[in-house]
Coordinates of C-alpha atoms in Angstrom, one line a residue:
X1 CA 74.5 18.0 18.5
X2 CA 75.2 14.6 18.6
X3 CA 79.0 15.2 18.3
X4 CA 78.9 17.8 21.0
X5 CA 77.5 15.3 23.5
X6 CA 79.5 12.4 22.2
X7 CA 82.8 14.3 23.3
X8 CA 81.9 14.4 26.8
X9 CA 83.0 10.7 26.6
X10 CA 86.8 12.1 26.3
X11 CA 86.3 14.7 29.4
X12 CA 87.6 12.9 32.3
X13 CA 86.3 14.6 34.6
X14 CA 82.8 14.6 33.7
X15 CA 83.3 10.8 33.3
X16 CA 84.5 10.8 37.1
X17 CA 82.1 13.1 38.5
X18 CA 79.1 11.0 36.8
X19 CA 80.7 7.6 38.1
X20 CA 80.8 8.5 41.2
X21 CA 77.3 10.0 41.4
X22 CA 75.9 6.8 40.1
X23 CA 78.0 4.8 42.3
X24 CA 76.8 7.0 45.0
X25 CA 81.0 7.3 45.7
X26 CA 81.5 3.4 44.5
X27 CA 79.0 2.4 47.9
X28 CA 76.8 0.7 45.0
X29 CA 78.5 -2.0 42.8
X30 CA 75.4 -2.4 40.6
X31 CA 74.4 1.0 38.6
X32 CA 73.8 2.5 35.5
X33 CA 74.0 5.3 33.2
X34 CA 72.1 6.2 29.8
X35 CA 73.9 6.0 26.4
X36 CA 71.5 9.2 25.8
X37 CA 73.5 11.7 27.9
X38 CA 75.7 11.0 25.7
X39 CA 74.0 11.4 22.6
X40 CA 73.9 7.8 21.8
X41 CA 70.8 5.7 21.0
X42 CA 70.6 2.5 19.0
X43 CA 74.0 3.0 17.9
X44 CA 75.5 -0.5 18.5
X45 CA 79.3 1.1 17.0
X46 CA 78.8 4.5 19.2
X47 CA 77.7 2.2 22.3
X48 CA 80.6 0.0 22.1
X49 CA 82.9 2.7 21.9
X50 CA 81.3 4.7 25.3
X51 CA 82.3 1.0 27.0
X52 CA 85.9 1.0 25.7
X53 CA 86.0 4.4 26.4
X54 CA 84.6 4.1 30.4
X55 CA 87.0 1.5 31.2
X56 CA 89.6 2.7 30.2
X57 CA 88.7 5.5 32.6
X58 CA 87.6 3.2 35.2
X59 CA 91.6 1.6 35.4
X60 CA 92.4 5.4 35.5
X61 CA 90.6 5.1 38.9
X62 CA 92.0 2.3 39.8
X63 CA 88.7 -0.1 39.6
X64 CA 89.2 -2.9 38.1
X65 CA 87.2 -4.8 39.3
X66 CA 84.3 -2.8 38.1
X67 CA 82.9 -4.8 34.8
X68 CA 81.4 -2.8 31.9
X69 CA 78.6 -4.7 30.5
X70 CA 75.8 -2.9 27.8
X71 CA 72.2 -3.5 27.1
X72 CA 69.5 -1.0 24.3
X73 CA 69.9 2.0 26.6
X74 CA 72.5 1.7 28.9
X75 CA 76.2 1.4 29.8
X76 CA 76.0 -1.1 32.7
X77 CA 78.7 -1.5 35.8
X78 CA 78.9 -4.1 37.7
X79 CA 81.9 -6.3 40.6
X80 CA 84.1 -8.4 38.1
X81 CA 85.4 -9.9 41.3
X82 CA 81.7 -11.5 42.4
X83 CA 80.0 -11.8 39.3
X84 CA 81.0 -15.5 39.6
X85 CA 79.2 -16.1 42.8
X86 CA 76.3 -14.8 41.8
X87 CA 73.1 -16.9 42.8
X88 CA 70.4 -16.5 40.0
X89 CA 66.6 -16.4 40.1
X90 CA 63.6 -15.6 37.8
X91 CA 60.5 -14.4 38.8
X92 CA 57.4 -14.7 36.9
X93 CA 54.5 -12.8 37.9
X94 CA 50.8 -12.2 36.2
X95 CA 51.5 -9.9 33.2
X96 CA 47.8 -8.3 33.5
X97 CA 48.4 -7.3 37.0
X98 CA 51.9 -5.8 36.0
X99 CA 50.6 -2.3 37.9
X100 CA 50.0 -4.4 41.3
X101 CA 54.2 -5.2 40.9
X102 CA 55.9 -2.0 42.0
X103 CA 56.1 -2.1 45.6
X104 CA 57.2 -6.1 45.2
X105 CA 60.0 -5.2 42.7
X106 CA 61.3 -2.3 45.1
X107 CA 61.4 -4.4 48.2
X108 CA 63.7 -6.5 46.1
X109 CA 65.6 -3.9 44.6
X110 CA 66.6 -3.4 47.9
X111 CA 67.8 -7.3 48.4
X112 CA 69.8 -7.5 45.1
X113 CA 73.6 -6.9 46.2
X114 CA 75.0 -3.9 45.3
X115 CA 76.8 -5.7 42.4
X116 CA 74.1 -7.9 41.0
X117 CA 71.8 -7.4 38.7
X118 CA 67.9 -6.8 38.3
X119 CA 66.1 -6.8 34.9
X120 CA 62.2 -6.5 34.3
X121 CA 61.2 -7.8 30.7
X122 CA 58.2 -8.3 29.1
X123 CA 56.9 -10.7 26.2
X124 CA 54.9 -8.7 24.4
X125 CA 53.8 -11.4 21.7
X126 CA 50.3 -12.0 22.0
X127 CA 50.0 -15.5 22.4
X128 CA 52.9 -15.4 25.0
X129 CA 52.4 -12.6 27.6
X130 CA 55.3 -12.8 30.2
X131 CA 56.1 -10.3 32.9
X132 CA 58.8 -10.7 35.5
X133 CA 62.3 -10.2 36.9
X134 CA 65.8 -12.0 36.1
X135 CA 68.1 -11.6 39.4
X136 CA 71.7 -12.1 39.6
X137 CA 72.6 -11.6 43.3
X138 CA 75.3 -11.9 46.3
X139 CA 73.6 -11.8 49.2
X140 CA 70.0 -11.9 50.4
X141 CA 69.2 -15.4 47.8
X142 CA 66.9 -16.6 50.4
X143 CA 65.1 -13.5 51.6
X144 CA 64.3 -12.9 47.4
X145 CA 63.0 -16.3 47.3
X146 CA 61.1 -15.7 50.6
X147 CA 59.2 -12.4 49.7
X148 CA 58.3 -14.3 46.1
X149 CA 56.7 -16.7 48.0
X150 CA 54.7 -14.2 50.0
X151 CA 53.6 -12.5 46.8
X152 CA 52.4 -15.9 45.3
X153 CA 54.5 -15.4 42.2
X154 CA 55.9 -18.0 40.5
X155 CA 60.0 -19.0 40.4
X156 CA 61.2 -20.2 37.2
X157 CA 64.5 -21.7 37.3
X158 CA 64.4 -23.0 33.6
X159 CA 64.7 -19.4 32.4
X160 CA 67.5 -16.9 33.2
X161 CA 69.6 -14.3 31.9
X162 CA 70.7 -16.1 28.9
X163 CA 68.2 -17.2 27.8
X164 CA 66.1 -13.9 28.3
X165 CA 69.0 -12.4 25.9
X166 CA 68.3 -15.3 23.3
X167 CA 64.7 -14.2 23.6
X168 CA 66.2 -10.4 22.8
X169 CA 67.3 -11.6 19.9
X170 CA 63.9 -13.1 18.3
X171 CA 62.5 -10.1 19.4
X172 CA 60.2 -11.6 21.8
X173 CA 61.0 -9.5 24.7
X174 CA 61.7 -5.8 26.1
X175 CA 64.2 -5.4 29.1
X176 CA 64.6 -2.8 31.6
X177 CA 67.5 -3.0 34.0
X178 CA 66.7 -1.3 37.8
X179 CA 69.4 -0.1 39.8
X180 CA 70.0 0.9 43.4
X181 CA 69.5 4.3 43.6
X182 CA 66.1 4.0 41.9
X183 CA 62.4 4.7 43.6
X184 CA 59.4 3.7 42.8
X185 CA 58.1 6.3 40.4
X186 CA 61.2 5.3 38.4
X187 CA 60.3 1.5 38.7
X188 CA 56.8 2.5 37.6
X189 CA 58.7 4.2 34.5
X190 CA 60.8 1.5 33.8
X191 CA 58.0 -1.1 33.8
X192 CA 56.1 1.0 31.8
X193 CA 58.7 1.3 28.7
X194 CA 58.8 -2.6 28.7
X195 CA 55.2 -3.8 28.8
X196 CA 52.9 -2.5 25.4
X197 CA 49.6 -3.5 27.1
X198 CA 47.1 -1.9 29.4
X199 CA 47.2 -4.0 32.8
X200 CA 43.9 -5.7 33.5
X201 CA 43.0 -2.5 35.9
X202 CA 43.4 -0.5 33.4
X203 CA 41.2 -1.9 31.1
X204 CA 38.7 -2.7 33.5
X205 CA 39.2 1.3 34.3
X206 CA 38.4 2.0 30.3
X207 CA 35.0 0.4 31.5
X208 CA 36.3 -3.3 29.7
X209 CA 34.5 -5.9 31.7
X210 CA 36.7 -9.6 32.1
X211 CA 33.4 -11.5 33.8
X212 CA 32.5 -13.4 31.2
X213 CA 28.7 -13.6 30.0
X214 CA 26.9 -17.1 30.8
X215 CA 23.7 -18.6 31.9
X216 CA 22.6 -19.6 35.0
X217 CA 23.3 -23.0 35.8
X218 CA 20.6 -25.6 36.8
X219 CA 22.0 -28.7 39.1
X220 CA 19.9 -32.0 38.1
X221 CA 19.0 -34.5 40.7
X222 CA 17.6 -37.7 40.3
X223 CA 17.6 -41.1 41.0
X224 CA 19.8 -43.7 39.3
X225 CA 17.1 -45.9 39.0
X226 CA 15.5 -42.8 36.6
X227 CA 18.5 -42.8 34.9
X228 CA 17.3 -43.3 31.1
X229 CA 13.9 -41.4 31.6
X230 CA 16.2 -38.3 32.7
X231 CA 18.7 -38.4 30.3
X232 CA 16.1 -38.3 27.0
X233 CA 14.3 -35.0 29.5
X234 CA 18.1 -33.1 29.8
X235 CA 18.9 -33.7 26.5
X236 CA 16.2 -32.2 25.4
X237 CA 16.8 -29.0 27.8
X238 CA 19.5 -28.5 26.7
X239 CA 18.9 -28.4 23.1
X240 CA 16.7 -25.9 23.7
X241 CA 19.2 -23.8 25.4
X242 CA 19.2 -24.9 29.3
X243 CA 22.8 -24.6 30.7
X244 CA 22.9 -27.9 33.2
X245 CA 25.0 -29.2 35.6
X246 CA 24.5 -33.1 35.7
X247 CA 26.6 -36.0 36.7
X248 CA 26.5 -37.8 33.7
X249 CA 28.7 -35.0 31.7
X250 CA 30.3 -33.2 34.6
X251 CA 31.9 -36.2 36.6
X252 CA 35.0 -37.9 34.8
X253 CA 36.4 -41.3 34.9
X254 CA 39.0 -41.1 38.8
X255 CA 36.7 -37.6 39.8
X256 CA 35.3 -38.0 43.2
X257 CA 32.2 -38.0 42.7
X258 CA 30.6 -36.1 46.3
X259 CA 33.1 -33.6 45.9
X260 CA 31.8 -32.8 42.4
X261 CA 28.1 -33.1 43.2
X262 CA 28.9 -30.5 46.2
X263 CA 30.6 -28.2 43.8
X264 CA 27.6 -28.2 41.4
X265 CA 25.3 -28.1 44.0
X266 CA 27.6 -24.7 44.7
X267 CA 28.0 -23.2 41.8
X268 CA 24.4 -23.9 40.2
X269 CA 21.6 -21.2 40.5
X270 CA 18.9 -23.3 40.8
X271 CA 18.2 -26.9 41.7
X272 CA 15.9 -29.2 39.8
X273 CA 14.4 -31.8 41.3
X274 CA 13.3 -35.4 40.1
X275 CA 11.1 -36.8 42.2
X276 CA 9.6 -40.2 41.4
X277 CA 8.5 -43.8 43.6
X278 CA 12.3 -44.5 43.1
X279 CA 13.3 -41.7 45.1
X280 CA 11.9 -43.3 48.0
X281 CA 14.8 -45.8 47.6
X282 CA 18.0 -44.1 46.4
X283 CA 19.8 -42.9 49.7
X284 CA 22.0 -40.4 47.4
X285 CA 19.1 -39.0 45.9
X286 CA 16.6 -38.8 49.5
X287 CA 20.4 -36.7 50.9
X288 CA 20.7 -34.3 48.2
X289 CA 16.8 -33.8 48.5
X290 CA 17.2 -32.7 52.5
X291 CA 20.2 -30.9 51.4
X292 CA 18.0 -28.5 49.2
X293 CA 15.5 -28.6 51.6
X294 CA 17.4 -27.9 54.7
X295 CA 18.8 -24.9 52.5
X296 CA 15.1 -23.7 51.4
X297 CA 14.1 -23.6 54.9
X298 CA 16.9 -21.9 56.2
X299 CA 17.0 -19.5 53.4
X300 CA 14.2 -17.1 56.1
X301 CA 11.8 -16.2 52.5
X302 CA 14.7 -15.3 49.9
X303 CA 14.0 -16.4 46.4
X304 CA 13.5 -20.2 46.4
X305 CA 16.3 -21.9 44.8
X306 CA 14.4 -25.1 43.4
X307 CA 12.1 -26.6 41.1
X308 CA 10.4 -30.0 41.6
X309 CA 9.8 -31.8 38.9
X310 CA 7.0 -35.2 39.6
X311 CA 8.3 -38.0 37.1
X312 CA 5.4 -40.4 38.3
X313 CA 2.5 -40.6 40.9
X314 CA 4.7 -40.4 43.7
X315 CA 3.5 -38.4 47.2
X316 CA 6.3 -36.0 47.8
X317 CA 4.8 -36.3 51.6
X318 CA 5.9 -39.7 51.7
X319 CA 9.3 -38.6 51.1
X320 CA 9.7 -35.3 53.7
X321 CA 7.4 -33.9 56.1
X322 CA 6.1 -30.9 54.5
X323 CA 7.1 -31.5 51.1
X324 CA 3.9 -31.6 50.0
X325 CA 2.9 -27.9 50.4
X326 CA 6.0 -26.7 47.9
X327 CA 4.5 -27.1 44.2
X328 CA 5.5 -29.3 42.2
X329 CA 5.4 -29.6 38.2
X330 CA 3.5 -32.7 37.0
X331 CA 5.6 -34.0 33.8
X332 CA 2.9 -36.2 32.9
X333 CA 0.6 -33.7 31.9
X334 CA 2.9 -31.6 29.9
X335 CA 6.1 -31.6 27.6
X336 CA 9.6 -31.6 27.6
X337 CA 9.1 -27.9 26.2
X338 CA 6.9 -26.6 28.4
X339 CA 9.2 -27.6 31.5
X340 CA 11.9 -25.8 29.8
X341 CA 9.7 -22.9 29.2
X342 CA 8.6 -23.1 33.0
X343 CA 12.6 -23.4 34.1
X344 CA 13.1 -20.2 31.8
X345 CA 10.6 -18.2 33.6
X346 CA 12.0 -19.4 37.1
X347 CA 15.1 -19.1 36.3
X348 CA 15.1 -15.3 35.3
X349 CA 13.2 -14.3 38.7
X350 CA 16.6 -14.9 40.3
X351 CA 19.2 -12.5 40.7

C-alpha cells in the first residue's frame, strides 16, 4: 500500500496538479503538503527522497525560487528569493488558555507573507509548559507585533526558529506549521495535535476547580505604642490557626507602607480592632479606625465587617461619636483563646 502511494511521487502530473492547488496557482508562497498522501510517515529516508523528488519537479516548472524545506509531517515550500529578508518574531501566549488562541493565530495567519512561515509548538514537559508561535515574515512585521500587543501576549525575541528546532531535538517540544489556505477549524486541529494537556477551560469544564482553598483573612490594627502587647496576642492567633494580615509580617524592608495597609485593609475579611488609651494618640491608628467606621456605616445593615477588641480601660466614646454603642470584647477578662474562639465564630457568619 505504501509502495502504491509512494509512486505517486514519480507521476508528474499529480505532482503539478497538487502544487498548484496548494499554491492556490503559486498566488501563496508559503504552503504545505502531508508526507501521508504519499504514504510516508516518520520515514526520515522516504521524506528526504519526496524533497529531492518535488524539486526536481519544481525546476521542471520553472520555480526556482520556490525552496523545499521538511519538518515530522510535512513537505514545506517556501520563496528562496526572500527568505533572507525575512523579519522574525515569537510569540508566547498562556499555555492553559491555548483554546482562547484560535481566532488570534488566524488574524495572523492572514499577516504572515505569503512566503513566510508560521509554526505553533508546545512544551509539553511539565515543569516547562510553553505555548506560542515562531514567525518568519515579509510584510506586515509591525501590524503582527501590533495585534500581540492587543492580545496581551508576550514577545520573545531570545527564542526563534532555531532554537525551537534545538528544542526538537531534546524532545521538549511539538511543532505544527499553518499555512495560508487554512481556517480555523483546521487551526483548532493543528493546535490540538501539538498541545497534550486539557486547557484550563477544559478542566474547569471536567468540574476541576483552580480557586484555591484558604481562610479568611483578618486585618490587625493597633497602635505602635501597643506594639509588644499585640504581637505576644497575634502570635498566639495564629498558632491556633487565625490566618492574619498584620504589618509586622506583611510590610517588607523599601514597601510603601499606606499602600500595603490599603491592600490588606482590601483583601481581608474582617477587621480587628485594638483599641486602647494609646489609640487616643496614634494618628495612623485614630485614621484606619474612621476608615472601618466610615465603611460600617455606610455598609446600610450588611454583615459587620469588624471586631473591637479593648486592650485597657479606654472609652471607645472618647475616641468616635457613637463608638460606644458597637460591642466591644474586653481582653482583660478573658484569654488569648477565647478571643480566638470568638473571632472563629465571627468570622464564619460571613460569606
Amino acid at each position: 500500500m505504501i509502495e502504491e502511494k509512494f509512486e505517486k511521487i514519480y507521476d508528474f502530473d499529480f505532482c503539478k496538479n497538487l502544487l498548484e492547488k496548494q499554491s492556490n496557482n503559486w498566488k501563496k508562497m508559503r504552503f504545505e503538503i502531508n508526507q501521508t498522501i504519499f504514504g510516508v510517515s516518520q520515514n526520515y529516508k522516504l521524506s528526504y527522497l519526496l524533497k529531492i523528488n518535488f524539486e526536481t519537479h519544481l525546476r521542471t516548472l520553472n520555480r526556482t525560487e520556490v525552496v523545499v524545506k521538511l519538518d515530522e509531517q510535512n513537505i514545506i515550500f517556501l520563496n528562496r528569493i526572500n527568505n533572507l529578508m525575512k523579519k522574525t518574531i515569537t510569540i508566547k501566549m498562556p499555555y492553559e488558555d491555548y483554546d482562547t488562541s484560535y481566532e488570534f493565530i488566524d488574524k495572523i495567519n492572514q499577516l504572515v507573507s505569503n512566503d513566510g512561515v508560521l509554526n505553533i509548538f508546545a512544551n509539553n514537559v511539565p515543569y516547562r509548559l510553553e505555548y506560542g508561535l515562531v514567525i518568519e515574515t515579509l510584510e506586515n512585521f509591525e501590524e503582527i507585533v501590533l495585534l500581540t500587543k492587543q492580545y496581551s501576549y508576550q514577545i520573545d525575541f531570545s527564542f526563534g526558529l532555531r532554537e525551537l528546532i534545538d528544542g526538537m531535538h531534546q524532545q521538549q517540544y511539538n511543532v505544527a506549521s499553518i499555512h495560508q489556505l487554512m481556517d480555523l477549524e483546521e487551526i483548532k486541529l493543528q493546535v490540538s495535535g501539538v498541545v497534550l494537556f486539557d486547557s484550563k477551560r477544559g478542566l474547569e469544564n471536567k468540574g476541576i476547580g483552580f480557586k484555591k482553598p484558604e481562610k479568611k483573612k483578618v486585618f490587625i490594627s493597633y497602635s505602635h505604642q501597643n506594639k509588644d502587647e499585640v504581637n505576644k496576642i497575634v502570635s498566639q492567633l495564629q498558632s491556633y490557626g487565625l490566618n492574619v494580615w498584620w504589618d509586622q509580617q506583611d510590610i517588607d524592608f523599601g514597601d510603601s507602607i499606606m499602600e500595603n495597609i490599603q491592600q490588606g485593609i482590601e483583601t481581608s475579611d474582617l477587621w480587628l480592632v485594638f483599641l486602647s488609651s494609646a489609640t487616643l494618640t496614634s494618628m495612623n491608628a485614630k485614621e484606619e479606625l474612621k476608615t472601618f467606621y466610615n465603611r460600617i456605616i455606610s455598609s446600610h445593615g450588611l454583615s459587620k465587617k469588624w471586631f473591637i477588641v479593648r486592650l485597657d480601660k479606654v472609652d471607645p466614646s472618647q475616641m468616635l461619636l457613637n463608638l460606644g454603642d458597637y460591642k466591644y470584647y474586653d481582653l482583660q477578662e478573658q484569654s488569648d483563646f477565647d478571643l480566638y474562639k470568638a473571632l472563629s465564630k465571627k468570622l464564619k457568619k460571613l460569606k
